[in-house]
Amino acid sequence: MTGILPILLENARKIVNLLLTSSKEYICIMRLHKKVDEDKLMEIIKEFRGQIYQIPPRKSAIKRRLRVRTIYQLNVLEIDMPFVLMHIECEAGVYIRKLCYDIGEALGCGANMYKLRRIRSGVFKEDETMVTLHDVRDAYEIYKETGDESMLRKVIQPMEYALQEFHKVFIKDSAVSAICHGAQLATSGIVKVSKGIKQGNPVIIYTLKGEAVAIGEALMSSEDMIKKRRAICVKTIRVLMDKNLYPKMWKRTH
Amino acid sequence: MFKEEFYFRSSEESTDYSYGYNPYQRPLDMYIKNGVINLDKPRGPSSHQVTSWVREILEIKKIGHAGTLDI
């Protein structure tokens, strides 16, 4: 299996749980155990679009019980019996190996995953940010030999890059330190918020410089965050920023 | 895809550049320690193995990956 594997360095590991919920895209070659009629194959494949039930494979780390997952797209790109080239876009937590097995069972002939390449994981896709192990090594070697940081800064993206797809709440400088110390966010600290936030959504709290401060959970909609005069609007779930970066500006109460 | 629209609560608020950094302008050590890599995993080694190689290459202590490609 090849393809997109987002790597999280040091402090950026704190966003892993959030990234694990991102949708994924794959190119897959499925091998059928017998040649089947192409029309029948297409009919069966249709049934695997939308909501499907999957039991996680034995090798997986999670509990093996039936789960509902969504396949947003499942397209056959090419058939060269017994091989079927497919493009799949799905919710997090879909096992493609299992999907191929289940398609084989439904067809009655059996099937297995022959090859797999992940072409997208959340915002990470096959674009100019994608690098190989060699690129990483070259960039670091050049930095060590010449002090030139530019290659290394191209190979590595700030963690904020990975958080783009989530709703944003921008806060005042004066509110940053308190959030870094674990406080919840009050509406008075807000500068601007993404449209479309609903209560319970994950949100990223940002400084006005675009630095991620914390992962939070919205306690109200975007509209209420703007309208309400005094209320706690985001619960801080995970602090991402070093608490000493911004000065303490909250009022002391004696 | 991620062009977003915002509601404003306060439009005149500004930020003080005597502390904090634009994420792309962090000092290198801090840039790396708050960094992510969009890695094209090669065929063969496990996701865990590949991740561990990146850790060795960059001479850092802690590393993780988001979603194995092994199962």
mmCIF file of C-alpha atoms in Angstrom:
data_model
loop_
_atom_site.group_PDB
_atom_site.id
_atom_site.type_symbol
_atom_site.label_atom_id
_atom_site.label_comp_id
_atom_site.label_asym_id
_atom_site.label_seq_id
_atom_site.Cartn_x
_atom_site.Cartn_y
_atom_site.Cartn_z
ATOM 1 C CA MET A 1 0.000 0.000 0.000
ATOM 2 C CA THR A 2 1.339 3.390 -0.957
ATOM 3 C CA GLY A 3 0.203 6.989 -0.918
ATOM 4 C CA ILE A 4 -0.640 9.808 1.419
ATOM 5 C CA LEU A 5 0.531 9.268 4.999
ATOM 6 C CA PRO A 6 0.326 12.494 7.039
ATOM 7 C CA ILE A 7 3.248 12.663 9.473
ATOM 8 C CA LEU A 8 2.930 14.703 12.666
ATOM 9 C CA LEU A 9 6.096 16.076 14.256
ATOM 10 C CA GLU A 10 6.491 16.597 18.025
ATOM 11 C CA ASN A 11 3.792 19.038 19.207
ATOM 12 C CA ALA A 12 1.721 18.516 16.038
ATOM 13 C CA ARG A 13 0.903 14.994 17.293
ATOM 14 C CA LYS A 14 -1.792 16.672 19.379
ATOM 15 C CA ILE A 15 -4.024 17.002 16.311
ATOM 16 C CA VAL A 16 -3.967 13.293 15.450
ATOM 17 C CA ASN A 17 -7.442 12.454 16.781
ATOM 18 C CA LEU A 18 -8.953 15.257 14.752
ATOM 19 C CA LEU A 19 -7.191 14.155 11.549
ATOM 20 C CA LEU A 20 -8.325 10.567 12.043
ATOM 21 C CA THR A 21 -11.904 11.762 11.438
ATOM 22 C CA SER A 22 -11.079 13.191 7.979
ATOM 23 C CA SER A 23 -12.472 11.678 4.787
ATOM 24 C CA LYS A 24 -10.147 9.677 2.527
ATOM 25 C CA GLU A 25 -9.753 8.890 -1.163
ATOM 26 C CA TYR A 26 -8.189 5.803 -2.682
ATOM 27 C CA ILE A 27 -7.275 4.213 -5.989
ATOM 28 C CA CYS A 28 -7.602 0.466 -5.635
ATOM 29 C CA ILE A 29 -7.135 -2.623 -7.779
ATOM 30 C CA MET A 30 -9.489 -5.414 -6.730
ATOM 31 C CA ARG A 31 -8.857 -8.957 -7.940
ATOM 32 C CA LEU A 32 -11.898 -11.147 -8.499
ATOM 33 C CA HIS A 33 -11.386 -14.831 -7.874
ATOM 34 C CA LYS A 34 -13.369 -15.719 -11.006
ATOM 35 C CA LYS A 35 -14.291 -13.757 -14.095
ATOM 36 C CA VAL A 36 -17.804 -12.389 -13.816
ATOM 37 C CA ASP A 37 -20.237 -10.635 -16.106
ATOM 38 C CA GLU A 38 -19.396 -6.926 -16.188
ATOM 39 C CA ASP A 39 -23.024 -5.828 -15.956
ATOM 40 C CA LYS A 40 -23.475 -7.937 -12.835
ATOM 41 C CA LEU A 41 -20.296 -6.463 -11.355
ATOM 42 C CA MET A 42 -21.546 -2.913 -11.945
ATOM 43 C CA GLU A 43 -24.936 -3.785 -10.414
ATOM 44 C CA ILE A 44 -23.330 -5.167 -7.252
ATOM 45 C CA ILE A 45 -20.887 -2.258 -6.942
ATOM 46 C CA LYS A 46 -23.804 0.184 -6.953
ATOM 47 C CA GLU A 47 -25.010 -1.391 -3.713
ATOM 48 C CA PHE A 48 -21.788 -0.421 -1.971
ATOM 49 C CA ARG A 49 -22.345 3.303 -2.498
ATOM 50 C CA GLY A 50 -23.771 5.321 0.370
ATOM 51 C CA GLN A 51 -24.131 3.695 3.765
ATOM 52 C CA ILE A 52 -22.476 0.317 4.219
ATOM 53 C CA TYR A 53 -21.959 -2.012 7.173
ATOM 54 C CA GLN A 54 -18.445 -3.182 7.959
ATOM 55 C CA ILE A 55 -16.849 -5.351 10.603
ATOM 56 C CA PRO A 56 -13.258 -4.127 11.154
ATOM 57 C CA PRO A 57 -10.641 -6.716 10.098
ATOM 58 C CA ARG A 58 -8.918 -8.925 12.677
ATOM 59 C CA LYS A 59 -5.643 -7.035 12.235
ATOM 60 C CA SER A 60 -7.169 -3.704 13.256
ATOM 61 C CA ALA A 61 -6.655 -2.214 16.691
ATOM 62 C CA ILE A 62 -10.293 -1.328 17.333
ATOM 63 C CA LYS A 63 -13.177 -3.362 18.641
ATOM 64 C CA ARG A 64 -14.599 -5.709 16.016
ATOM 65 C CA ARG A 65 -18.265 -4.949 15.827
ATOM 66 C CA LEU A 66 -20.540 -3.965 12.962
ATOM 67 C CA ARG A 67 -20.171 -0.291 12.061
ATOM 68 C CA VAL A 68 -22.013 1.939 9.635
ATOM 69 C CA ARG A 69 -19.764 3.884 7.279
ATOM 70 C CA THR A 70 -20.435 6.078 4.250
ATOM 71 C CA ILE A 71 -18.932 5.558 0.808
ATOM 72 C CA TYR A 72 -19.314 8.950 -0.900
ATOM 73 C CA GLN A 73 -18.023 7.737 -4.261
ATOM 74 C CA LEU A 74 -17.259 4.319 -5.706
ATOM 75 C CA ASN A 75 -16.407 4.370 -9.387
ATOM 76 C CA VAL A 76 -15.060 1.657 -11.652
ATOM 77 C CA LEU A 77 -12.350 3.211 -13.829
ATOM 78 C CA GLU A 78 -11.266 0.140 -15.770
ATOM 79 C CA ILE A 79 -11.957 -3.575 -15.941
ATOM 80 C CA ASP A 80 -9.378 -6.095 -17.095
ATOM 81 C CA MET A 81 -10.799 -9.353 -15.766
ATOM 82 C CA PRO A 82 -10.158 -10.469 -13.128
ATOM 83 C CA PHE A 83 -8.801 -7.033 -12.153
ATOM 84 C CA VAL A 84 -11.028 -4.040 -11.414
ATOM 85 C CA LEU A 85 -9.550 -0.544 -11.035
ATOM 86 C CA MET A 86 -11.654 1.617 -8.712
ATOM 87 C CA HIS A 87 -11.723 5.137 -7.304
ATOM 88 C CA ILE A 88 -13.165 5.362 -3.786
ATOM 89 C CA GLU A 89 -14.012 8.377 -1.640
ATOM 90 C CA CYS A 90 -15.151 7.514 1.863
ATOM 91 C CA GLU A 91 -15.637 8.490 5.458
ATOM 92 C CA ALA A 92 -12.823 7.834 7.946
ATOM 93 C CA GLY A 93 -12.701 4.263 9.224
ATOM 94 C CA VAL A 94 -13.606 2.400 6.040
ATOM 95 C CA TYR A 95 -11.403 -0.623 5.419
ATOM 96 C CA ILE A 96 -10.805 -0.967 1.678
ATOM 97 C CA ARG A 97 -9.466 -4.505 2.011
ATOM 98 C CA LYS A 98 -12.725 -5.438 3.682
ATOM 99 C CA LEU A 99 -14.757 -3.559 1.057
ATOM 100 C CA CYS A 100 -13.127 -5.633 -1.708
ATOM 101 C CA TYR A 101 -13.770 -8.835 0.260
ATOM 102 C CA ASP A 102 -17.419 -7.901 0.775
ATOM 103 C CA ILE A 103 -17.902 -7.039 -2.923
ATOM 104 C CA GLY A 104 -16.472 -10.477 -3.723
ATOM 105 C CA GLU A 105 -18.920 -12.128 -1.325
ATOM 106 C CA ALA A 106 -21.848 -10.224 -2.838
ATOM 107 C CA LEU A 107 -20.759 -11.270 -6.337
ATOM 108 C CA GLY A 108 -20.462 -14.867 -5.162
ATOM 109 C CA CYS A 109 -17.018 -15.310 -6.712
ATOM 110 C CA GLY A 110 -14.816 -13.927 -3.944
ATOM 111 C CA ALA A 111 -12.399 -11.022 -4.309
ATOM 112 C CA ASN A 112 -9.438 -9.438 -2.604
ATOM 113 C CA MET A 113 -7.630 -6.130 -2.550
ATOM 114 C CA TYR A 114 -4.697 -6.441 -4.931
ATOM 115 C CA LYS A 115 -3.205 -2.953 -4.745
ATOM 116 C CA LEU A 116 -4.055 0.231 -2.902
ATOM 117 C CA ARG A 117 -2.934 3.829 -3.077
ATOM 118 C CA ARG A 118 -4.325 6.556 -0.840
ATOM 119 C CA ILE A 119 -4.629 9.740 -2.898
ATOM 120 C CA ARG A 120 -6.162 11.980 -0.224
ATOM 121 C CA SER A 121 -6.437 12.136 3.562
ATOM 122 C CA GLY A 122 -8.340 15.233 4.699
ATOM 123 C CA VAL A 123 -6.543 18.193 3.119
ATOM 124 C CA PHE A 124 -3.433 16.136 2.322
ATOM 125 C CA LYS A 125 -3.473 15.201 -1.340
ATOM 126 C CA GLU A 126 -1.177 14.569 -4.287
ATOM 127 C CA ASP A 127 -0.158 18.204 -4.773
ATOM 128 C CA GLU A 128 3.002 20.287 -4.444
ATOM 129 C CA THR A 129 3.162 19.639 -0.678
ATOM 130 C CA MET A 130 3.530 15.852 -1.135
ATOM 131 C CA VAL A 131 7.114 14.623 -0.616
ATOM 132 C CA THR A 132 9.032 11.352 -0.500
ATOM 133 C CA LEU A 133 11.383 10.118 2.234
ATOM 134 C CA HIS A 134 14.255 11.105 -0.077
ATOM 135 C CA ASP A 135 12.956 14.673 -0.314
ATOM 136 C CA VAL A 136 12.860 14.875 3.483
ATOM 137 C CA ARG A 137 16.395 13.532 3.810
ATOM 138 C CA ASP A 138 17.776 15.812 1.074
ATOM 139 C CA ALA A 139 16.148 18.897 2.602
ATOM 140 C CA TYR A 140 17.579 18.130 6.043
ATOM 141 C CA GLU A 141 21.049 17.339 4.658
ATOM 142 C CA ILE A 142 21.118 20.634 2.743
ATOM 143 C CA TYR A 143 20.064 22.491 5.872
ATOM 144 C CA LYS A 144 22.803 20.819 7.926
ATOM 145 C CA GLU A 145 25.493 21.393 5.323
ATOM 146 C CA THR A 146 24.661 24.911 4.195
ATOM 147 C CA GLY A 147 22.259 26.325 6.775
ATOM 148 C CA ASP A 148 19.711 26.915 3.996
ATOM 149 C CA GLU A 149 16.267 26.344 5.533
ATOM 150 C CA SER A 150 14.209 26.884 2.389
ATOM 151 C CA MET A 151 14.015 23.227 1.259
ATOM 152 C CA LEU A 152 13.116 22.059 4.754
ATOM 153 C CA ARG A 153 10.364 24.682 4.993
ATOM 154 C CA LYS A 154 8.908 23.344 1.738
ATOM 155 C CA VAL A 155 9.016 19.718 2.869
ATOM 156 C CA ILE A 156 7.354 20.499 6.212
ATOM 157 C CA GLN A 157 4.054 22.385 6.542
ATOM 158 C CA PRO A 158 2.897 24.103 9.726
ATOM 159 C CA MET A 159 0.222 22.086 11.588
ATOM 160 C CA GLU A 160 -2.265 24.837 10.698
ATOM 161 C CA TYR A 161 -2.079 23.520 7.112
ATOM 162 C CA ALA A 162 -3.617 20.243 8.284
ATOM 163 C CA LEU A 163 -6.402 22.018 10.172
ATOM 164 C CA GLN A 164 -7.769 24.024 7.230
ATOM 165 C CA GLU A 165 -10.886 21.911 6.788
ATOM 166 C CA PHE A 166 -12.233 22.619 10.278
ATOM 167 C CA HIS A 167 -14.275 25.630 11.363
ATOM 168 C CA LYS A 168 -12.295 28.539 12.740
ATOM 169 C CA VAL A 169 -12.709 30.929 15.649
ATOM 170 C CA PHE A 170 -10.274 33.879 15.699
ATOM 171 C CA ILE A 171 -9.607 35.489 19.058
ATOM 172 C CA LYS A 172 -8.044 38.631 20.492
ATOM 173 C CA ASP A 173 -4.417 38.594 21.640
ATOM 174 C CA SER A 174 -5.686 39.280 25.143
ATOM 175 C CA ALA A 175 -7.602 35.978 25.206
ATOM 176 C CA VAL A 176 -4.782 33.728 23.968
ATOM 177 C CA SER A 177 -2.896 33.076 27.189
ATOM 178 C CA ALA A 178 -6.010 32.130 29.134
ATOM 179 C CA ILE A 179 -6.964 29.553 26.459
ATOM 180 C CA CYS A 180 -3.401 28.190 26.565
ATOM 181 C CA HIS A 181 -3.876 27.682 30.303
ATOM 182 C CA GLY A 182 -7.022 25.664 29.591
ATOM 183 C CA ALA A 183 -9.727 28.303 30.028
ATOM 184 C CA GLN A 184 -12.920 28.155 27.980
ATOM 185 C CA LEU A 185 -13.558 30.834 25.393
ATOM 186 C CA ALA A 186 -16.034 33.623 26.146
ATOM 187 C CA THR A 187 -17.794 35.510 23.352
ATOM 188 C CA SER A 188 -16.057 38.719 24.456
ATOM 189 C CA GLY A 189 -12.717 37.268 23.248
ATOM 190 C CA ILE A 190 -13.940 36.610 19.700
ATOM 191 C CA VAL A 191 -12.926 38.637 16.656
ATOM 192 C CA LYS A 192 -14.458 36.531 13.863
ATOM 193 C CA VAL A 193 -15.870 33.038 13.338
ATOM 194 C CA SER A 194 -16.512 30.767 10.342
ATOM 195 C CA LYS A 195 -20.091 30.726 9.120
ATOM 196 C CA GLY A 196 -21.919 27.437 9.578
ATOM 197 C CA ILE A 197 -20.671 26.342 13.006
ATOM 198 C CA LYS A 198 -23.250 24.252 14.857
ATOM 199 C CA GLN A 199 -23.332 23.369 18.519
ATOM 200 C CA GLY A 200 -21.088 20.347 19.132
ATOM 201 C CA ASN A 201 -18.843 20.887 16.077
ATOM 202 C CA PRO A 202 -15.087 20.724 16.495
ATOM 203 C CA VAL A 203 -13.518 24.152 15.943
ATOM 204 C CA ILE A 204 -9.959 25.444 15.878
ATOM 205 C CA ILE A 205 -9.201 28.546 17.927
ATOM 206 C CA TYR A 206 -6.720 30.828 16.111
ATOM 207 C CA THR A 207 -4.791 33.984 16.883
ATOM 208 C CA LEU A 208 -5.088 36.904 14.466
ATOM 209 C CA LYS A 209 -1.661 35.834 13.128
ATOM 210 C CA GLY A 210 -3.231 32.523 12.096
ATOM 211 C CA GLU A 211 -1.586 30.393 14.790
ATOM 212 C CA ALA A 212 -3.638 27.480 16.102
ATOM 213 C CA VAL A 213 -4.174 27.995 19.846
ATOM 214 C CA ALA A 214 -6.397 25.031 20.692
ATOM 215 C CA ILE A 215 -8.893 22.476 19.473
ATOM 216 C CA GLY A 216 -12.310 23.245 20.891
ATOM 217 C CA GLU A 217 -15.915 22.171 20.824
ATOM 218 C CA ALA A 218 -18.522 24.759 19.823
ATOM 219 C CA LEU A 219 -21.131 25.277 22.539
ATOM 220 C CA MET A 220 -23.322 27.363 20.213
ATOM 221 C CA SER A 221 -23.794 28.296 16.551
ATOM 222 C CA SER A 222 -21.709 30.906 14.667
ATOM 223 C CA GLU A 223 -24.629 33.309 14.854
ATOM 224 C CA ASP A 224 -24.911 33.018 18.622
ATOM 225 C CA MET A 225 -21.143 33.475 19.034
ATOM 226 C CA ILE A 226 -21.538 36.854 17.367
ATOM 227 C CA LYS A 227 -24.827 37.895 19.000
ATOM 228 C CA LYS A 228 -24.555 36.778 22.624
ATOM 229 C CA ARG A 229 -23.233 39.432 24.929
ATOM 230 C CA ARG A 230 -21.587 37.343 27.599
ATOM 231 C CA ALA A 231 -21.370 33.590 27.350
ATOM 232 C CA ILE A 232 -18.910 30.720 27.172
ATOM 233 C CA CYS A 233 -19.005 29.737 23.504
ATOM 234 C CA VAL A 234 -16.166 27.249 22.968
ATOM 235 C CA LYS A 235 -15.009 24.506 25.306
ATOM 236 C CA THR A 236 -11.243 24.002 25.093
ATOM 237 C CA ILE A 237 -10.505 20.349 24.291
ATOM 238 C CA ARG A 238 -6.792 20.346 23.538
ATOM 239 C CA VAL A 239 -4.297 23.196 23.837
ATOM 240 C CA LEU A 240 -1.908 23.312 20.861
ATOM 241 C CA MET A 241 0.106 26.449 21.595
ATOM 242 C CA ASP A 242 2.996 26.879 24.037
ATOM 243 C CA LYS A 243 1.510 28.719 27.010
ATOM 244 C CA ASN A 244 4.493 31.065 27.285
ATOM 245 C CA LEU A 245 4.225 32.461 23.754
ATOM 246 C CA TYR A 246 1.611 35.120 24.521
ATOM 247 C CA PRO A 247 1.640 37.347 27.618
ATOM 248 C CA LYS A 248 -0.875 36.853 30.381
ATOM 249 C CA MET A 249 -3.466 39.564 30.034
ATOM 250 C CA TRP A 250 -6.429 38.311 31.932
ATOM 251 C CA LYS A 251 -7.695 40.283 34.869
ATOM 252 C CA ARG A 252 -6.760 39.117 38.303
ATOM 253 C CA THR A 253 -9.612 38.760 40.723
ATOM 254 C CA HIS A 254 -8.759 39.150 44.370
ATOM 255 C CA MET B 1 -12.456 24.278 -1.434
ATOM 256 C CA PHE B 2 -11.651 26.000 1.852
ATOM 257 C CA LYS B 3 -12.497 29.551 0.920
ATOM 258 C CA GLU B 4 -14.433 30.491 3.984
ATOM 259 C CA GLU B 5 -16.844 33.166 4.973
ATOM 260 C CA PHE B 6 -16.774 34.754 8.393
ATOM 261 C CA TYR B 7 -19.028 36.639 10.757
ATOM 262 C CA PHE B 8 -17.283 39.496 12.525
ATOM 263 C CA ARG B 9 -17.751 40.438 16.119
ATOM 264 C CA SER B 10 -15.075 43.088 16.198
ATOM 265 C CA SER B 11 -13.544 44.419 13.000
ATOM 266 C CA GLU B 12 -10.961 46.791 14.430
ATOM 267 C CA GLU B 13 -9.022 44.332 16.563
ATOM 268 C CA SER B 14 -5.326 44.016 15.613
ATOM 269 C CA THR B 15 -2.506 41.752 16.754
ATOM 270 C CA ASP B 16 0.824 42.647 18.361
ATOM 271 C CA TYR B 17 3.842 41.270 16.461
ATOM 272 C CA SER B 18 6.153 41.549 19.461
ATOM 273 C CA TYR B 19 4.995 38.029 20.402
ATOM 274 C CA GLY B 20 3.835 34.983 18.441
ATOM 275 C CA TYR B 21 4.533 34.229 14.770
ATOM 276 C CA ASN B 22 2.792 33.769 11.466
ATOM 277 C CA PRO B 23 2.873 29.915 11.225
ATOM 278 C CA TYR B 24 5.094 29.996 8.120
ATOM 279 C CA GLN B 25 7.572 32.367 9.768
ATOM 280 C CA ARG B 26 8.239 30.496 12.979
ATOM 281 C CA PRO B 27 11.940 30.073 13.838
ATOM 282 C CA LEU B 28 13.084 26.784 12.254
ATOM 283 C CA ASP B 29 13.225 24.709 15.434
ATOM 284 C CA MET B 30 9.697 25.777 16.363
ATOM 285 C CA TYR B 31 8.555 25.384 12.744
ATOM 286 C CA ILE B 32 9.696 21.742 12.738
ATOM 287 C CA LYS B 33 8.217 20.967 16.153
ATOM 288 C CA ASN B 34 4.809 22.251 15.055
ATOM 289 C CA GLY B 35 5.086 20.725 11.602
ATOM 290 C CA VAL B 36 3.349 18.117 9.481
ATOM 291 C CA ILE B 37 4.600 16.286 6.394
ATOM 292 C CA ASN B 38 2.451 15.195 3.459
ATOM 293 C CA LEU B 39 4.429 12.013 2.903
ATOM 294 C CA ASP B 40 4.097 9.687 -0.078
ATOM 295 C CA LYS B 41 4.578 6.342 1.628
ATOM 296 C CA PRO B 42 6.607 3.897 -0.473
ATOM 297 C CA ARG B 43 5.549 0.296 -1.019
ATOM 298 C CA GLY B 44 7.082 -2.253 1.330
ATOM 299 C CA PRO B 45 7.844 -0.852 4.770
ATOM 300 C CA SER B 46 4.994 -0.398 7.267
ATOM 301 C CA SER B 47 3.510 3.015 8.071
ATOM 302 C CA HIS B 48 5.122 2.707 11.500
ATOM 303 C CA GLN B 49 8.545 1.972 9.990
ATOM 304 C CA VAL B 50 8.336 4.880 7.534
ATOM 305 C CA THR B 51 7.273 7.246 10.334
ATOM 306 C CA SER B 52 10.197 6.106 12.440
ATOM 307 C CA TRP B 53 12.602 6.815 9.548
ATOM 308 C CA VAL B 54 11.324 10.385 9.304
ATOM 309 C CA ARG B 55 11.999 10.773 13.031
ATOM 310 C CA GLU B 56 15.587 9.581 12.537
ATOM 311 C CA ILE B 57 16.164 11.769 9.468
ATOM 312 C CA LEU B 58 14.972 14.938 11.236
ATOM 313 C CA GLU B 59 16.682 14.024 14.523
ATOM 314 C CA ILE B 60 13.563 14.694 16.566
ATOM 315 C CA LYS B 61 12.223 12.843 19.582
ATOM 316 C CA LYS B 62 8.508 12.385 19.007
ATOM 317 C CA ILE B 63 6.504 11.687 15.899
ATOM 318 C CA GLY B 64 3.173 10.242 14.856
ATOM 319 C CA HIS B 65 1.105 9.559 11.762
ATOM 320 C CA ALA B 66 -2.563 10.064 10.960
ATOM 321 C CA GLY B 67 -4.011 6.800 9.708
ATOM 322 C CA THR B 68 -2.113 3.632 8.894
ATOM 323 C CA LEU B 69 -1.908 2.293 5.348
ATOM 324 C CA ASP B 70 -1.224 -1.230 6.555
ATOM 325 C CA ILE B 71 -4.643 -2.845 6.961
#
